[in-house]
mmCIF file of N, CA and C in Angstrom:
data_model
loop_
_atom_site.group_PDB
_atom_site.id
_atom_site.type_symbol
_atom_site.label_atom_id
_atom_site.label_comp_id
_atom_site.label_asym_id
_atom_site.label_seq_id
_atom_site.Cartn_x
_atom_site.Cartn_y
_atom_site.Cartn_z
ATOM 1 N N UNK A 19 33.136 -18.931 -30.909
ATOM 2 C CA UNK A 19 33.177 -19.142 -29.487
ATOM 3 C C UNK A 19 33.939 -18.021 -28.786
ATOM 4 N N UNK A 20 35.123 -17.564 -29.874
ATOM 5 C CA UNK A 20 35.684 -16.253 -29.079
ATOM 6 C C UNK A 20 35.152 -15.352 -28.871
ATOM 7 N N UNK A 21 34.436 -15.484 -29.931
ATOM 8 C CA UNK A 21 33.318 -13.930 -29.892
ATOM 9 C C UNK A 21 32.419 -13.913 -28.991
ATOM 10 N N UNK A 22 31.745 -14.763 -28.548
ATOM 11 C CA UNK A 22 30.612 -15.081 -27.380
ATOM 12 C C UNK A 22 31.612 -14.803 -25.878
ATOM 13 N N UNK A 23 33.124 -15.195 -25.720
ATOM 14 C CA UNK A 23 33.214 -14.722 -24.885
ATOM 15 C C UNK A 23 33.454 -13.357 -24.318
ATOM 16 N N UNK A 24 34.411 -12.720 -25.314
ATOM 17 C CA UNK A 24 34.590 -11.539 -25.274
ATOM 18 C C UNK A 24 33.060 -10.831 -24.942
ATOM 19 N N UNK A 25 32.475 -11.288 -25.672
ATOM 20 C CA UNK A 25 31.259 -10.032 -25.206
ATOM 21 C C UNK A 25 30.620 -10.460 -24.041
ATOM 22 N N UNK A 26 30.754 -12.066 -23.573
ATOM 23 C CA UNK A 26 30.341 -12.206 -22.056
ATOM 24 C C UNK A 26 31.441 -11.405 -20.955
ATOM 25 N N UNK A 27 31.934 -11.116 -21.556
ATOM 26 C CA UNK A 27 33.704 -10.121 -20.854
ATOM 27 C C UNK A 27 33.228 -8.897 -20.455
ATOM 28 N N UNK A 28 32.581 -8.148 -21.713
ATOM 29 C CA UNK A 28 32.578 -7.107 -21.854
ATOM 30 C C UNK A 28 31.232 -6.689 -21.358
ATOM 31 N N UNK A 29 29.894 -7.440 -21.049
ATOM 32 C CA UNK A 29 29.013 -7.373 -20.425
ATOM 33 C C UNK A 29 29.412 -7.015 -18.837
ATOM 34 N N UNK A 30 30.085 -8.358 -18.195
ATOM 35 C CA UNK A 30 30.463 -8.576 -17.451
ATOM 36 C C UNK A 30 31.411 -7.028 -16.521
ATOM 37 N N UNK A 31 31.841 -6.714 -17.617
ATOM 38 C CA UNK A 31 32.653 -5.413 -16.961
ATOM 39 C C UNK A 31 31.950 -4.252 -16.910
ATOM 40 N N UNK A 32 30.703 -4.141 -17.395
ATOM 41 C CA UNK A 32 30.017 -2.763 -17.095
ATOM 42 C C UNK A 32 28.875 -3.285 -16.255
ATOM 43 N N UNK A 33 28.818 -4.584 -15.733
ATOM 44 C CA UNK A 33 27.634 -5.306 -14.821
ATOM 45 C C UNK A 33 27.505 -3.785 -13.459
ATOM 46 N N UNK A 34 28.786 -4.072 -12.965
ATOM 47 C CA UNK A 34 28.953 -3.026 -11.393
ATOM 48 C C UNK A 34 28.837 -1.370 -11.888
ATOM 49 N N UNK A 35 29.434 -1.139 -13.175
ATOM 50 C CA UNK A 35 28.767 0.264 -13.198
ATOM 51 C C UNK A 35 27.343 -0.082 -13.055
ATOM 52 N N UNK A 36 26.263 -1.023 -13.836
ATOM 53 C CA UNK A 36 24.943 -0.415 -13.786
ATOM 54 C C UNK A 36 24.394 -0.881 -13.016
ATOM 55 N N UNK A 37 25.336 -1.374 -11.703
ATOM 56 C CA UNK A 37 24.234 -1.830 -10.396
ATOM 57 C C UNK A 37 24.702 -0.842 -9.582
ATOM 58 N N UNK A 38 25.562 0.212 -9.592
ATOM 59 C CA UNK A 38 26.242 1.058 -8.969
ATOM 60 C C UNK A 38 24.936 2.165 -9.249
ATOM 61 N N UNK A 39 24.667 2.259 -10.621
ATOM 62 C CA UNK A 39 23.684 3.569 -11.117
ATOM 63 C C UNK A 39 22.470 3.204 -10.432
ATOM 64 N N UNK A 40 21.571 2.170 -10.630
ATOM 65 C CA UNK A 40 20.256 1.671 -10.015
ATOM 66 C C UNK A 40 20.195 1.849 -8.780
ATOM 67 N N UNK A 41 21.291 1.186 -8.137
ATOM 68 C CA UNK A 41 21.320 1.332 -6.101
ATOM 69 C C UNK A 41 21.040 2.655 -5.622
ATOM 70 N N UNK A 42 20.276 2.768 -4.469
ATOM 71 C CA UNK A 42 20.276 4.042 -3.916
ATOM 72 C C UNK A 42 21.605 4.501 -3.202
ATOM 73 N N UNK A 43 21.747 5.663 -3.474
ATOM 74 C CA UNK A 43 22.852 6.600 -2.560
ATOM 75 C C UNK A 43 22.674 7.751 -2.052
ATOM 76 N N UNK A 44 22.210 7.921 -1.427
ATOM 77 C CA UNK A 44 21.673 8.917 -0.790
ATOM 78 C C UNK A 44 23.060 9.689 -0.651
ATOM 79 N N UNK A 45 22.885 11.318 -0.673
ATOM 80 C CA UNK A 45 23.943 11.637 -0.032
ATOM 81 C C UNK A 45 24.337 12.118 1.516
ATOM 82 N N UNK A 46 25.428 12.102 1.856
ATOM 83 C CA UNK A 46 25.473 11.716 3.851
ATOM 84 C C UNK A 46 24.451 13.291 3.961
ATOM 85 N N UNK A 47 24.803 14.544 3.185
ATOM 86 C CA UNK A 47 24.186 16.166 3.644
ATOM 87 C C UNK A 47 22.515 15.689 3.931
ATOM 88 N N UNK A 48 21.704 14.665 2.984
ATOM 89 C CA UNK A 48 20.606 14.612 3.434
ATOM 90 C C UNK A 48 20.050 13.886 4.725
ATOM 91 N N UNK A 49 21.284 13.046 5.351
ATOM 92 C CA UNK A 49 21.050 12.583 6.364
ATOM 93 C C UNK A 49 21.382 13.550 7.598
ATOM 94 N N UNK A 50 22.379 14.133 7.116
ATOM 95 C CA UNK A 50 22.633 15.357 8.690
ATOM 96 C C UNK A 50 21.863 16.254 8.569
ATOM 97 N N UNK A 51 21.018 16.647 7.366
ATOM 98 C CA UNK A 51 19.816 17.711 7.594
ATOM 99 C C UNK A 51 18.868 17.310 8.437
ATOM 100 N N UNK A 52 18.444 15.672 7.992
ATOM 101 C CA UNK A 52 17.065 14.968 8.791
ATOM 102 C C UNK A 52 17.785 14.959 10.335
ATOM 103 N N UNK A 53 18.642 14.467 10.478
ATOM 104 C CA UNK A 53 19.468 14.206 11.796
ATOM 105 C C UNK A 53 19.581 15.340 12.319
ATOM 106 N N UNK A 54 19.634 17.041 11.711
ATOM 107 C CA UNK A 54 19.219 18.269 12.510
ATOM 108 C C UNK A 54 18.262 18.495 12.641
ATOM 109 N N UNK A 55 16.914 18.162 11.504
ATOM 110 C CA UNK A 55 15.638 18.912 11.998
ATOM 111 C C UNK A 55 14.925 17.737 13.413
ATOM 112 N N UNK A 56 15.682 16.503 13.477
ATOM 113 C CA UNK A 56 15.124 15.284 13.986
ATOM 114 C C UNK A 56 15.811 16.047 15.873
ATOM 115 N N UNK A 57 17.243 16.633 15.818
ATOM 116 C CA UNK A 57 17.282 17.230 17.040
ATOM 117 C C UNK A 57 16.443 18.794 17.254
ATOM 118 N N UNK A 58 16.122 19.427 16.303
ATOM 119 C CA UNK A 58 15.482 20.621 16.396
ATOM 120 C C UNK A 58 13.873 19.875 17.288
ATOM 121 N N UNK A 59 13.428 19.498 16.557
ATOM 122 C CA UNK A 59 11.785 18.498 17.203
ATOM 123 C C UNK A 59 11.863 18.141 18.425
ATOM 124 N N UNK A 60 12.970 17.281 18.582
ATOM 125 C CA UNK A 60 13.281 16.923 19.817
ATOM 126 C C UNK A 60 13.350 18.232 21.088
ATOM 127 N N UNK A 61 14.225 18.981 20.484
ATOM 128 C CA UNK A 61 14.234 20.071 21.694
ATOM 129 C C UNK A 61 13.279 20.796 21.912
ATOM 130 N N UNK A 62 12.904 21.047 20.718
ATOM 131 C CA UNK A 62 10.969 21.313 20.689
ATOM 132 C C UNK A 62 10.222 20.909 21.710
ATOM 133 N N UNK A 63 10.220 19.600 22.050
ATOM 134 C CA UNK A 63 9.269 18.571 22.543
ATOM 135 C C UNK A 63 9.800 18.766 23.592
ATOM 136 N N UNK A 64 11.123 18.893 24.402
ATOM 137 C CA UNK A 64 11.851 19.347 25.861
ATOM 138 C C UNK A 64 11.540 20.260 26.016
ATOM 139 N N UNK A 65 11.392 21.314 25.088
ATOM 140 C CA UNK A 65 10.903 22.962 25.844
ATOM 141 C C UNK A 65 9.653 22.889 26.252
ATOM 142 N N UNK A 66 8.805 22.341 25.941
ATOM 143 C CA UNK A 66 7.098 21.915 26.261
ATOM 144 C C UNK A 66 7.435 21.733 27.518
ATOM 145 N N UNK A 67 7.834 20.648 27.953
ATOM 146 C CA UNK A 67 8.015 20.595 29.588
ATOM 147 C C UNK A 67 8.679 21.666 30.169
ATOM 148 N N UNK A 68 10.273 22.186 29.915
ATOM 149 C CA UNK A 68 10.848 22.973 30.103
ATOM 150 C C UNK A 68 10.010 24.155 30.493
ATOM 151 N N UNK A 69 8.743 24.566 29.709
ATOM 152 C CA UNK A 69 7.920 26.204 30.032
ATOM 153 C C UNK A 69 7.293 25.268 30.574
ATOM 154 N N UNK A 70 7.142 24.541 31.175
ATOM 155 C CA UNK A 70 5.208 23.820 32.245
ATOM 156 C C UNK A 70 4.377 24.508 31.009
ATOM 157 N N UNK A 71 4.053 23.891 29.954
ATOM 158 C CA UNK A 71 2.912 24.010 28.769
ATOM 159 C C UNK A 71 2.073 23.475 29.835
ATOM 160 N N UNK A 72 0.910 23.693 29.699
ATOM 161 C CA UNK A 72 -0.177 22.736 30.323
ATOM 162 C C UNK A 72 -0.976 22.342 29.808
ATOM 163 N N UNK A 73 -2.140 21.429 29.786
ATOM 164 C CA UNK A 73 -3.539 21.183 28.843
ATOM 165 C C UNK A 73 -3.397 21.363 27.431
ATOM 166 N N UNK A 74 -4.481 21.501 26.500
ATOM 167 C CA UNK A 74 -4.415 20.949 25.339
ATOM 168 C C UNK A 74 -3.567 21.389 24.542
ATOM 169 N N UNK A 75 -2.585 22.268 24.757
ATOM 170 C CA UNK A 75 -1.772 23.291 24.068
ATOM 171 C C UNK A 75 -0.417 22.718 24.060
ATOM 172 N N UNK A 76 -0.347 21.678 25.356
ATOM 173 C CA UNK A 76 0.706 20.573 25.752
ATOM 174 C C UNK A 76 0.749 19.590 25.114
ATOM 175 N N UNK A 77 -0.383 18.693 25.184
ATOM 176 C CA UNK A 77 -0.650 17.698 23.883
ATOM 177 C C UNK A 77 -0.610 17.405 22.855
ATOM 178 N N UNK A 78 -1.659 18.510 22.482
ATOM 179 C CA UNK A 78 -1.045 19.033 20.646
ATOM 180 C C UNK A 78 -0.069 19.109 20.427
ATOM 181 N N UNK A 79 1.088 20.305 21.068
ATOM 182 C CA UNK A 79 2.663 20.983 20.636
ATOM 183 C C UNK A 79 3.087 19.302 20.773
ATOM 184 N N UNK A 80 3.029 18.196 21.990
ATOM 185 C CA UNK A 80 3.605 16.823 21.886
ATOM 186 C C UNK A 80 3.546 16.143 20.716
ATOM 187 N N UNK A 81 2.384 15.704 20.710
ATOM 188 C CA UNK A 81 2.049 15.048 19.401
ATOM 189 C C UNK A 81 2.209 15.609 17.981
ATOM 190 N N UNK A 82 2.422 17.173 17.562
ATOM 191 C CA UNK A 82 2.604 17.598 16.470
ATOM 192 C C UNK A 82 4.373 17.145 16.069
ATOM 193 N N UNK A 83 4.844 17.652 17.578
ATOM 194 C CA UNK A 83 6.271 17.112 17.210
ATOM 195 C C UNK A 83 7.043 15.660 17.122
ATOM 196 N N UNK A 84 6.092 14.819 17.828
ATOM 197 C CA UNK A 84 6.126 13.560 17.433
ATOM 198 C C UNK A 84 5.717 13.130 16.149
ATOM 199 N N UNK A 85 4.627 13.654 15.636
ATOM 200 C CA UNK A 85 4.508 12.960 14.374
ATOM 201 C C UNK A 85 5.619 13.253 12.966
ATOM 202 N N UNK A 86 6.183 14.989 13.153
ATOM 203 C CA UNK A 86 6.884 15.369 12.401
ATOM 204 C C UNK A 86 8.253 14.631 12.560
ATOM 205 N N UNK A 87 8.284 14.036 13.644
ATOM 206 C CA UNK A 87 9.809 13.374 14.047
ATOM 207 C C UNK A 87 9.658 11.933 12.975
ATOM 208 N N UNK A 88 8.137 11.052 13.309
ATOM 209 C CA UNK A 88 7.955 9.948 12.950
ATOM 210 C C UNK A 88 7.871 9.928 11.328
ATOM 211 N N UNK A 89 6.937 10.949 10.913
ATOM 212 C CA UNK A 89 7.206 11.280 9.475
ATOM 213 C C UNK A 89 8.652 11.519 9.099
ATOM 214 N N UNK A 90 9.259 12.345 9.443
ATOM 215 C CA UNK A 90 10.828 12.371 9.183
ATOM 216 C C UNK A 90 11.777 10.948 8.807
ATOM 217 N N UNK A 91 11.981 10.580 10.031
ATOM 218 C CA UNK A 91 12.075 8.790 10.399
ATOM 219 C C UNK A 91 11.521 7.609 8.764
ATOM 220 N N UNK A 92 10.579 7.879 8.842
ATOM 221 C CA UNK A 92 9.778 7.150 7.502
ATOM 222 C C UNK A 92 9.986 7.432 6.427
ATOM 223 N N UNK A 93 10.177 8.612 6.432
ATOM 224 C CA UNK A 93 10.088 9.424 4.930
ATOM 225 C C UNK A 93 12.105 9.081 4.617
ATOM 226 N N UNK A 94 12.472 9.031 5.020
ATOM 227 C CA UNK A 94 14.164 9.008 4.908
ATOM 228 C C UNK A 94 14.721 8.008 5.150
ATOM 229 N N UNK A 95 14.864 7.729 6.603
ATOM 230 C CA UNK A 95 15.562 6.642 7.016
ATOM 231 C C UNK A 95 14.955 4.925 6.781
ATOM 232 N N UNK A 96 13.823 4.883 6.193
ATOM 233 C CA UNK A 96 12.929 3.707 5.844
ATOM 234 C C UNK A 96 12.806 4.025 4.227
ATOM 235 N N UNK A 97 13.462 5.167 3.906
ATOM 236 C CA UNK A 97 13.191 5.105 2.412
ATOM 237 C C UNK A 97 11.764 4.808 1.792
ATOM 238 N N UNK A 98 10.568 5.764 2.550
ATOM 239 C CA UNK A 98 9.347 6.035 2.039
ATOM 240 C C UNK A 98 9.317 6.390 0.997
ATOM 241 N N UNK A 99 10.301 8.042 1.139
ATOM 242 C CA UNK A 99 9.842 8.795 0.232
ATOM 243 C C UNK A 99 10.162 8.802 -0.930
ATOM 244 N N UNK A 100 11.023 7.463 -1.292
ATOM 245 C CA UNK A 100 11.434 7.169 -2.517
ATOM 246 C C UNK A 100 10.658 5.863 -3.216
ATOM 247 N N UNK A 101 9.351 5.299 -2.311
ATOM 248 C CA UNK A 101 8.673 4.347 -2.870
ATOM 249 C C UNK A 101 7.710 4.351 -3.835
ATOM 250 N N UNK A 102 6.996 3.842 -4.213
ATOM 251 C CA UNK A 102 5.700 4.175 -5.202
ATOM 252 C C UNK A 102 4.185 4.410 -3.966
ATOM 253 N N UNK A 103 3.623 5.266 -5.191
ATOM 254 C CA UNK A 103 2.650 6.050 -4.519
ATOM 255 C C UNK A 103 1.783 4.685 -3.818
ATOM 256 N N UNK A 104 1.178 4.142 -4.769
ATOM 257 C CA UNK A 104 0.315 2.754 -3.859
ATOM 258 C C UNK A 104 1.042 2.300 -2.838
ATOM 259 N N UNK A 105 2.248 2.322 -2.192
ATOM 260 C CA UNK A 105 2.453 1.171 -1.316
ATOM 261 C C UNK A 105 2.619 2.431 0.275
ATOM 262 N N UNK A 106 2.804 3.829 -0.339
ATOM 263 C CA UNK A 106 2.644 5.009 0.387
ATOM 264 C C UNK A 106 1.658 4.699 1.098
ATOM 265 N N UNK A 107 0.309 4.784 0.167
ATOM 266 C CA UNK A 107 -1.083 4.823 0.692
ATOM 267 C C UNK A 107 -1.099 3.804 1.516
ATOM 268 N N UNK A 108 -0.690 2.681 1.079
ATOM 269 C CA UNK A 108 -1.208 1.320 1.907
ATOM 270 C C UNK A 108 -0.498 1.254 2.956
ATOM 271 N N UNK A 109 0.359 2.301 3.717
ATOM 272 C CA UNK A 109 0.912 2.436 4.571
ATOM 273 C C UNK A 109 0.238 3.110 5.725
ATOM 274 N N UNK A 110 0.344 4.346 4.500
ATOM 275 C CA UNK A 110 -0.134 5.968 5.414
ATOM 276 C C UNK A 110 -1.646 5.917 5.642
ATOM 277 N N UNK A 111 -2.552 5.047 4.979
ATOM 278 C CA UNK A 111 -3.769 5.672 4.981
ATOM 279 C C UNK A 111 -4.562 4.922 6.371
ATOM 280 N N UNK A 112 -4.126 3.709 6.453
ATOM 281 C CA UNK A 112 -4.572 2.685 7.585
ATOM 282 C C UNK A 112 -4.568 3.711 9.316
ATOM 283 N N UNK A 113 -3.815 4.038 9.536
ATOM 284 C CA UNK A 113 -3.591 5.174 10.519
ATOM 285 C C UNK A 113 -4.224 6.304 10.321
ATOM 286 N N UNK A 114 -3.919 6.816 9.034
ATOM 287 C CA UNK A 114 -4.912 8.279 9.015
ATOM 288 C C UNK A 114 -6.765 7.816 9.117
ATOM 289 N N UNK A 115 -7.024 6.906 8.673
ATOM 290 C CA UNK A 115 -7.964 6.555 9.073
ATOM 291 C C UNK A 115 -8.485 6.007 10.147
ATOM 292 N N UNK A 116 -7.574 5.488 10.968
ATOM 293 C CA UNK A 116 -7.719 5.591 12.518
ATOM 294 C C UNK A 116 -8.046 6.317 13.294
ATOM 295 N N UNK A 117 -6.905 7.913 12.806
ATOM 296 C CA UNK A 117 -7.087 8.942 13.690
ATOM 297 C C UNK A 117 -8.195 9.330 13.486
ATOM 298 N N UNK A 118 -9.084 9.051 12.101
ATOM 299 C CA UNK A 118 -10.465 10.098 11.812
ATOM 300 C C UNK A 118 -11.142 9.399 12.695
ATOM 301 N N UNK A 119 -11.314 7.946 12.706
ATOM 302 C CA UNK A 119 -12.156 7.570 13.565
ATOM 303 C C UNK A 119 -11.996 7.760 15.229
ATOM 304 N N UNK A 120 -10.678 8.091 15.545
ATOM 305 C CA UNK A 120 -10.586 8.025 17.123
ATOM 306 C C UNK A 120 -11.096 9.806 17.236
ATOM 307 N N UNK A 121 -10.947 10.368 16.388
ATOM 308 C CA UNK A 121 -11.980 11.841 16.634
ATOM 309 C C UNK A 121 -13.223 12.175 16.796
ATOM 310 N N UNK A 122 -13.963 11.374 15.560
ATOM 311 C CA UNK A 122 -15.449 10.838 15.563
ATOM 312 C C UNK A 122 -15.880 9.888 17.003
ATOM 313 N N UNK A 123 -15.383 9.426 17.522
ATOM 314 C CA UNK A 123 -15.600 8.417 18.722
ATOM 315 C C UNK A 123 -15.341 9.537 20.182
ATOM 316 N N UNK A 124 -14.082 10.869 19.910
ATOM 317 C CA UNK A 124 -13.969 11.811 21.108
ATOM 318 C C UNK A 124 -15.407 12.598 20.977
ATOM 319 N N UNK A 125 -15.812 12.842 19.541
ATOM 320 C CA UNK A 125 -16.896 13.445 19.510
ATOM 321 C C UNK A 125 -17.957 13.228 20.199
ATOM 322 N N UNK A 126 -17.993 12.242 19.815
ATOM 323 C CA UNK A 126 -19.605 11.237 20.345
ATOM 324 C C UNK A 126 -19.429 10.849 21.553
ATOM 325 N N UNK A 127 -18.004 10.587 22.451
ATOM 326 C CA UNK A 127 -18.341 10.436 23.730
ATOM 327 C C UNK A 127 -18.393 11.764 24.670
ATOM 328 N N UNK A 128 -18.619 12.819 24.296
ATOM 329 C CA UNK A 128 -18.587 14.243 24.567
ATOM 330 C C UNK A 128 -20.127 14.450 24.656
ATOM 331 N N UNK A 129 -20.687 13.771 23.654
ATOM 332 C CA UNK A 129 -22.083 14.116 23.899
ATOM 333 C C UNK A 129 -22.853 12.890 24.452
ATOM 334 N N UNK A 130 -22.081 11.279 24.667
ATOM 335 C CA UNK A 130 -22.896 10.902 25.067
ATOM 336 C C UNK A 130 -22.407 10.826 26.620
ATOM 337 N N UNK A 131 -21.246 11.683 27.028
ATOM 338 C CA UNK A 131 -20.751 12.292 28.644
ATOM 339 C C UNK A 131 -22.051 13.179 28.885
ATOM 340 N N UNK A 132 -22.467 14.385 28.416
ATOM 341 C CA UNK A 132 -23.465 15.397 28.379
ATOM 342 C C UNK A 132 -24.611 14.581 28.343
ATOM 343 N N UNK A 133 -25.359 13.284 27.697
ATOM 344 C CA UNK A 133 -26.455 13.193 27.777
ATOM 345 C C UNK A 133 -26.628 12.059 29.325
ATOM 346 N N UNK A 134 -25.674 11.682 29.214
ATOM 347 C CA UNK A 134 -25.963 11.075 30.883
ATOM 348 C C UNK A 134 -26.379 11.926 31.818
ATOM 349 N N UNK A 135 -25.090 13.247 32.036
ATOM 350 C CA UNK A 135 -24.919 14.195 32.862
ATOM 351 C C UNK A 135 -26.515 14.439 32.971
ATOM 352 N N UNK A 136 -27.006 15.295 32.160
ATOM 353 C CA UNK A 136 -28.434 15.924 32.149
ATOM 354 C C UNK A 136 -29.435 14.663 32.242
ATOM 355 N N UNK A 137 -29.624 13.491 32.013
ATOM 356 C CA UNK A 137 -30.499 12.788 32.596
ATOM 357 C C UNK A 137 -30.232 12.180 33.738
ATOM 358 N N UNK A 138 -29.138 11.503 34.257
ATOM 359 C CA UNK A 138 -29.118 11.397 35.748
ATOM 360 C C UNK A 138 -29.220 12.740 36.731
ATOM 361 N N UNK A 139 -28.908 13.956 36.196
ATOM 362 C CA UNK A 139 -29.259 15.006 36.726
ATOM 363 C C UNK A 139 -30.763 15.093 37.245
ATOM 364 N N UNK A 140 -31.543 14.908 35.951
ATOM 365 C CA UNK A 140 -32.964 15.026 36.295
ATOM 366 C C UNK A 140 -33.334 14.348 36.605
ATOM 367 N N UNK A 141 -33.113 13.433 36.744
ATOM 368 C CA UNK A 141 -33.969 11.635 37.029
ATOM 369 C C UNK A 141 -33.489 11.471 38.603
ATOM 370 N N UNK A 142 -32.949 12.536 39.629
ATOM 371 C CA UNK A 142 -32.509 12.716 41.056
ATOM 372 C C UNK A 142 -33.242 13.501 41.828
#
């Protein structure tokens, strides 16, 4: 019976080292890197207005730096980039497949803007 406890003792005392090893710890340098490139983006995204960017060159530079902010955000502070690849996908792909389709849909209403244009044109 002594013996069973001692070694429930001695289990017991290396329990917090190996929940100490498993736990994540990030160290603080990788958070003030994300926390600089996260203000670099940002000021990014103020200088756009700052020069009057205008039209699609405005949009894009917006949205490129938004997404790199939001990827940032995910990838670190939500602890993405330390998950398994399947639950990545089942994240990331639902949206990326959105955007393909909201491109395919700018496409097609581009031409079906143009095929009105030219038949109410002619049909006047």
């Amino acid at each position: 019976m002594a013996h069973a406890t001692i070694a429930h003792a001695e289990t017991a005392a290396h329990a917090p080292a190996a929940t100490q090893e498993h736990g994540q710890q990030h160290p603080i340098k990788l958070y003030l890197v994300v926390w600089g490139w996260l203000f670099v983006l940002s000021t990014f995204s103020y200088l756009v207005d700052y020069f009057h960017l205008q039209g699609l060159l405005r949009w894009t530079l917006i949205l490129l730096f938004m997404m790199l902010k939001a990827g940032l955000i995910v990838a670190v502070f939500m602890h993405m980039a330390w998950e398994r690849l399947a639950l990545i996908y089942a994240i990331l792909l639902p949206p990326l497949l959105l955007l393909v389709f909201v491109g395919i849909m700018v496409f097609e209403s581009n031409y079906t803007l143009l095929m009105r244009v030219l038949n109410f044109a002619l049909g006047s």
